Amino acid sequence: MTIKAAVIGDPINHSLSPKLHGFLLQKYNVDGNYSAIHVLPENLAESIKSMVNSGFAGFNVTIPHKEKIFHLCDIKTQNALLTKAVNTVIITENKQILGENSDIAGFLNNLKYHQANFGLQNKTTHVIGAGGASRAIVCGLINSEVKNIFITNRNQQKALALIDDFKEFSTKKHVHLEFLNHENFEKSLENSDLLINATSLGMTGQPSLQLDLKNLNLQAIVYDIVYKPLMTNLLESAKNRGNKIVTGIGMLAFQAIVGFESWFGLNATVDDELLNYLTKL
Ligand code: ATR
């Protein structure tokens, strides 16, 4: 019987997930189907029920449902509990809704794929942004036992709320987590081992990210979660001054295979062929 999965969101037309999973289903010759379903916020609970009843193995969740669905899950993984967000749902054999946040694995595995020799433990990291993506990244960094995480964000209150939510976890892991204003953030880049843009700035159609890299440690890796364009202004500037870079498209691919493997029951590999395919979409 064909195994069914999907992505739900509002809007949903822009999602690359159906093509990504379609590529993997074909590559691994799986009898599966992955569709895009437009779900309005007011219909979320009802839509999930109908997906459970019609035999879906699970689904991805995108904007704007990632936080709301968290509260509708019967079981939550540690990652979901820490980020309070769910982007991957697995429907268990006894029809329970299991919520996972695979952005954390997506972020970490993409870093490993591009910079295999870089270990996060004890490193000093800088994160721009305090939205959902940033929460997953901060969670991954704390779990990897970095030494410092410095965060900056346009909306300071939002960053402070994020820091507050991760206070217990960061203390437990001996990670220093601190907000810096834009100016101090730029200054402190001289000590950075890893700089991450976790905002949508630099994406096609969005304003570009304004950040002076003149103080940035030349050994630091610069990681942008934006993947359209693949080479953002931030990554171009970093590359031109000699820093190593990590592009964002792999984060999408690595977060996707978490769901793919659970629903369709086989191991999948992220490779350059998949990343090149996604980059051209
Ligand atoms: P996501 O789930 O992709 O992280 P989000 O939760 O909407 O999306 O977060 C978007 C991030 O990009 C936030 O850090 C946001 O900053 P604010 O918290 O100040 O809103 C940042 N961002 C988006 N547009 C921005 C802009 N024009 N200038 C500065 N920051 C921006």
Coordinates of C-alpha atoms and ligand atoms in Angstrom, one line a residue:
M1 CA 0.0 0.0 0.0
T2 CA 1.3 3.5 -0.8
I3 CA 2.6 5.3 2.2
K4 CA 1.3 8.8 2.5
A5 CA 3.0 11.9 4.0
A6 CA 2.6 15.6 3.4
V7 CA 3.5 19.1 4.4
I8 CA 0.9 21.4 5.9
G9 CA 1.1 25.2 6.0
D10 CA -0.5 28.5 5.1
P11 CA 0.6 29.5 2.4
I12 CA 1.9 26.2 1.1
N13 CA 2.7 26.8 -2.6
H14 CA 6.2 28.0 -2.0
S15 CA 7.3 24.9 -0.1
L16 CA 10.2 22.9 -1.6
S17 CA 9.3 19.9 0.5
P18 CA 7.1 18.1 -2.1
K19 CA 9.9 18.2 -4.7
L20 CA 12.5 17.2 -2.1
H21 CA 10.6 14.2 -0.9
G22 CA 9.5 13.4 -4.5
F23 CA 13.2 13.3 -5.5
L24 CA 14.0 10.9 -2.6
L25 CA 11.0 8.7 -3.2
Q26 CA 12.1 8.2 -6.8
K27 CA 15.7 7.8 -5.9
Y28 CA 15.0 5.0 -3.4
N29 CA 12.1 3.6 -5.4
V30 CA 9.6 3.8 -2.6
D31 CA 5.9 3.2 -2.9
G32 CA 5.1 6.5 -1.3
N33 CA 3.4 9.8 -1.9
Y34 CA 4.2 13.3 -0.4
S35 CA 1.8 16.1 -1.0
A36 CA 1.3 19.7 0.0
I37 CA -1.9 20.5 1.9
H38 CA -3.1 24.0 2.5
V39 CA -4.3 24.2 6.1
L40 CA -5.7 27.4 7.6
P41 CA -4.9 28.1 11.2
E42 CA -8.5 27.7 12.3
N43 CA -8.7 24.3 10.7
L44 CA -5.4 22.9 12.1
A45 CA -6.9 20.5 14.7
E46 CA -9.6 19.2 12.4
S47 CA -7.1 18.7 9.5
I48 CA -4.8 16.7 11.7
K49 CA -7.6 14.4 12.8
S50 CA -8.6 13.8 9.2
M51 CA -5.0 13.0 8.2
V52 CA -4.8 10.5 11.1
N53 CA -8.1 8.9 10.0
S54 CA -7.1 8.7 6.4
G55 CA -3.9 6.7 7.2
F56 CA -1.1 9.3 6.8
A57 CA 2.2 8.0 8.2
G58 CA 3.0 11.6 9.2
F59 CA 3.7 15.1 7.9
N60 CA 5.9 18.2 8.0
V61 CA 4.6 21.4 9.5
T62 CA 5.5 24.8 8.2
I63 CA 4.6 28.5 8.7
P64 CA 2.4 29.4 10.7
H65 CA 1.6 26.1 12.5
K66 CA 4.9 25.1 14.1
E67 CA 4.1 26.4 17.6
K68 CA 0.4 25.7 17.6
I69 CA 0.9 22.1 16.6
F70 CA 3.2 21.6 19.6
H71 CA 0.1 21.8 21.8
L72 CA -1.8 19.2 19.8
C73 CA 0.8 16.4 20.0
D74 CA 0.3 13.4 22.2
I75 CA 4.0 12.7 22.5
K76 CA 6.9 15.3 22.2
T77 CA 10.5 14.5 21.7
Q78 CA 13.1 16.3 23.9
N79 CA 14.0 18.6 20.9
A80 CA 10.3 19.6 20.5
L81 CA 10.0 20.2 24.3
L82 CA 13.1 22.4 24.4
T83 CA 12.1 24.5 21.3
K84 CA 8.4 24.4 21.9
A85 CA 8.0 23.9 18.2
V86 CA 7.3 20.9 15.9
N87 CA 8.1 20.7 12.2
T88 CA 7.9 16.9 11.8
V89 CA 5.0 14.7 12.9
I90 CA 5.0 10.9 13.0
I91 CA 1.6 9.1 13.4
T92 CA 2.3 6.1 15.6
E93 CA 0.7 2.6 15.1
N94 CA -1.9 3.4 17.8
K95 CA -2.7 6.7 16.1
Q96 CA -0.9 8.9 18.5
I97 CA 0.7 12.2 17.3
L98 CA 4.4 12.3 17.9
G99 CA 6.0 15.7 17.5
E100 CA 9.7 16.3 16.6
N101 CA 11.7 19.4 15.8
S102 CA 14.1 18.2 13.0
D103 CA 15.5 21.7 12.4
I104 CA 18.0 20.9 15.1
A105 CA 19.4 17.9 13.3
G106 CA 19.1 19.8 10.1
F107 CA 21.3 22.6 11.4
L108 CA 23.9 20.4 13.0
N109 CA 24.2 17.8 10.2
N110 CA 24.5 20.5 7.6
L111 CA 27.4 22.0 9.6
K112 CA 29.0 18.6 9.8
Y113 CA 28.5 17.9 6.0
H114 CA 30.3 21.1 5.0
Q115 CA 32.9 21.4 7.8
A116 CA 33.5 17.8 8.9
N117 CA 36.6 18.8 11.1
F118 CA 34.9 21.4 13.1
G119 CA 33.7 20.4 16.6
L120 CA 31.3 22.6 18.4
Q121 CA 32.3 21.7 22.0
N122 CA 33.8 24.7 23.8
K123 CA 33.4 27.0 20.9
T124 CA 32.3 30.7 20.9
T125 CA 29.3 31.2 18.6
H126 CA 27.3 34.2 17.4
V127 CA 23.7 34.0 16.3
I128 CA 21.7 36.7 14.5
G129 CA 17.9 36.3 15.0
A130 CA 15.5 35.1 17.7
G131 CA 12.7 33.4 15.7
G132 CA 11.8 29.8 15.3
A133 CA 15.0 28.9 13.3
S134 CA 17.1 30.6 15.9
R135 CA 15.5 28.6 18.7
A136 CA 16.3 25.3 17.0
I137 CA 19.9 26.5 16.4
V138 CA 20.4 27.6 19.9
C139 CA 19.1 24.3 21.1
G140 CA 21.5 22.4 18.9
L141 CA 24.4 24.6 20.1
I142 CA 23.6 24.1 23.8
N143 CA 23.3 20.4 23.3
S144 CA 26.7 20.3 21.6
E145 CA 28.1 22.1 24.6
V146 CA 29.5 25.2 23.0
K147 CA 31.2 27.6 25.5
N148 CA 29.4 30.8 24.5
I149 CA 26.3 31.8 22.5
F150 CA 26.0 35.5 21.8
I151 CA 22.7 36.6 20.3
T152 CA 21.6 39.8 18.6
N153 CA 18.2 40.6 17.2
R154 CA 16.3 43.6 16.0
N155 CA 13.6 42.9 18.6
Q156 CA 15.6 42.7 21.9
Q157 CA 12.6 41.5 23.9
K158 CA 12.2 38.5 21.7
A159 CA 15.9 37.6 22.1
L160 CA 15.6 38.0 25.9
A161 CA 12.6 35.7 26.0
L162 CA 14.5 33.1 24.0
I163 CA 17.4 33.3 26.4
D164 CA 15.0 33.0 29.3
D165 CA 13.4 29.9 27.8
F166 CA 16.8 28.3 27.4
K167 CA 18.2 29.4 30.8
E168 CA 17.7 26.1 32.6
F169 CA 19.1 24.0 29.7
S170 CA 22.1 26.3 29.1
T171 CA 23.0 26.4 32.8
K172 CA 22.8 22.6 33.0
K173 CA 25.2 22.3 30.0
H174 CA 27.5 25.1 31.3
V175 CA 26.8 27.3 28.2
H176 CA 27.0 31.1 28.5
L177 CA 24.0 32.6 26.6
E178 CA 23.9 36.4 26.3
F179 CA 22.2 39.1 24.3
L180 CA 24.5 41.7 22.7
N181 CA 23.4 44.9 21.0
H182 CA 24.4 45.2 17.3
E183 CA 27.5 47.3 18.1
N184 CA 28.8 44.9 20.8
F185 CA 28.0 41.9 18.7
E186 CA 30.1 43.2 15.8
K187 CA 33.0 44.0 18.2
S188 CA 32.9 40.6 19.8
L189 CA 33.1 38.8 16.5
E190 CA 36.9 38.8 17.0
N191 CA 36.5 35.9 19.4
S192 CA 34.0 34.0 17.2
D193 CA 34.4 30.4 16.0
L194 CA 31.0 30.3 14.3
L195 CA 28.7 33.1 13.1
I196 CA 25.2 32.1 12.0
N197 CA 22.5 34.2 10.3
A198 CA 19.3 32.7 11.6
T199 CA 17.1 35.5 10.1
S200 CA 15.4 35.8 6.8
L201 CA 17.6 38.8 5.9
G202 CA 19.4 38.3 2.7
M203 CA 16.7 36.1 1.2
T204 CA 15.5 37.1 -2.3
G205 CA 12.9 39.8 -1.8
Q206 CA 14.0 40.7 1.8
P207 CA 16.4 43.4 2.9
S208 CA 20.0 42.4 3.1
L209 CA 21.7 41.7 6.4
Q210 CA 23.8 44.7 7.6
L211 CA 26.7 43.3 9.5
D212 CA 30.3 44.6 9.5
L213 CA 32.7 41.6 9.4
K214 CA 35.9 43.7 9.9
N215 CA 36.5 42.3 13.4
L216 CA 35.5 38.7 12.6
N217 CA 38.1 36.1 13.5
L218 CA 39.5 34.8 10.2
Q219 CA 39.3 31.2 11.4
A220 CA 35.5 31.6 12.1
I221 CA 33.0 29.7 10.0
V222 CA 30.1 31.7 8.6
Y223 CA 26.8 29.8 8.3
D224 CA 23.7 31.3 6.6
I225 CA 20.4 29.6 6.9
V226 CA 19.1 31.5 3.9
Y227 CA 19.3 29.3 0.7
K228 CA 17.7 31.6 -1.9
P229 CA 20.1 32.8 -3.1
L230 CA 22.5 30.1 -2.1
M231 CA 25.4 32.6 -1.9
T232 CA 24.0 35.5 0.2
N233 CA 25.9 38.8 0.5
L234 CA 27.0 37.6 4.0
L235 CA 28.5 34.4 2.6
E236 CA 30.1 36.3 -0.3
S237 CA 31.7 38.8 2.0
A238 CA 32.9 36.1 4.4
K239 CA 34.4 34.0 1.5
N240 CA 36.1 37.1 0.1
R241 CA 37.9 37.8 3.3
G242 CA 39.0 34.2 3.7
N243 CA 36.4 32.7 6.1
K244 CA 35.0 29.3 5.6
I245 CA 31.3 29.2 4.8
V246 CA 28.3 26.9 5.2
T247 CA 25.3 27.4 2.8
G248 CA 21.7 27.0 4.0
I249 CA 20.2 24.5 1.5
G250 CA 21.6 21.5 3.3
M251 CA 19.7 22.4 6.5
L252 CA 16.5 22.0 4.5
A253 CA 17.6 18.6 3.2
F254 CA 18.9 17.3 6.5
Q255 CA 15.8 18.3 8.4
A256 CA 13.7 16.6 5.7
I257 CA 15.3 13.2 5.9
V258 CA 14.3 12.8 9.6
G259 CA 10.7 12.6 8.6
F260 CA 11.4 10.7 5.4
E261 CA 13.2 7.9 7.2
S262 CA 10.5 7.5 9.8
W263 CA 7.5 7.5 7.4
F264 CA 8.9 5.5 4.6
G265 CA 11.1 3.2 6.7
L266 CA 14.5 3.4 5.1
N267 CA 17.7 5.4 5.5
A268 CA 18.3 8.3 3.1
T269 CA 21.5 10.2 2.3
V270 CA 22.0 13.8 1.7
D271 CA 24.5 14.3 -1.1
D272 CA 25.6 16.9 -3.6
E273 CA 23.2 15.5 -6.2
L274 CA 20.3 16.3 -3.9
L275 CA 21.7 19.7 -2.9
N276 CA 22.3 20.7 -6.5
Y277 CA 18.7 19.6 -7.4
L278 CA 17.3 21.8 -4.6
T279 CA 19.5 24.7 -5.5
K280 CA 18.1 24.8 -9.0
L281 CA 14.5 24.8 -8.0
Ligands
ATR1 P1 11.8 31.7 11.5 O1 10.8 30.7 12.0 O2 12.2 31.5 10.0 O3 13.0 31.9 12.4 P2 10.5 34.1 12.5 O4 10.2 33.4 13.7 O5 9.5 35.0 11.9 O6 11.0 33.1 11.3 O7 11.9 34.9 12.8 C1 12.5 35.8 11.8 C2 13.8 36.4 12.3 O8 14.3 37.3 11.3 C3 13.6 37.2 13.6 O9 14.8 37.2 14.3 C4 13.4 38.6 13.0 O10 13.7 39.7 13.8 P3 12.6 40.3 14.9 O11 12.5 39.3 16.0 O12 13.2 41.6 15.3 O13 11.4 40.4 14.1 C5 14.4 38.6 11.8 N1 14.0 39.6 10.8 C6 13.1 39.4 9.8 N2 13.0 40.6 9.1 C7 13.9 41.5 9.6 C8 14.3 42.8 9.3 N3 13.7 43.5 8.3 N4 15.2 43.4 10.1 C9 15.8 42.7 11.1 N5 15.4 41.5 11.5 C10 14.5 40.8 10.7

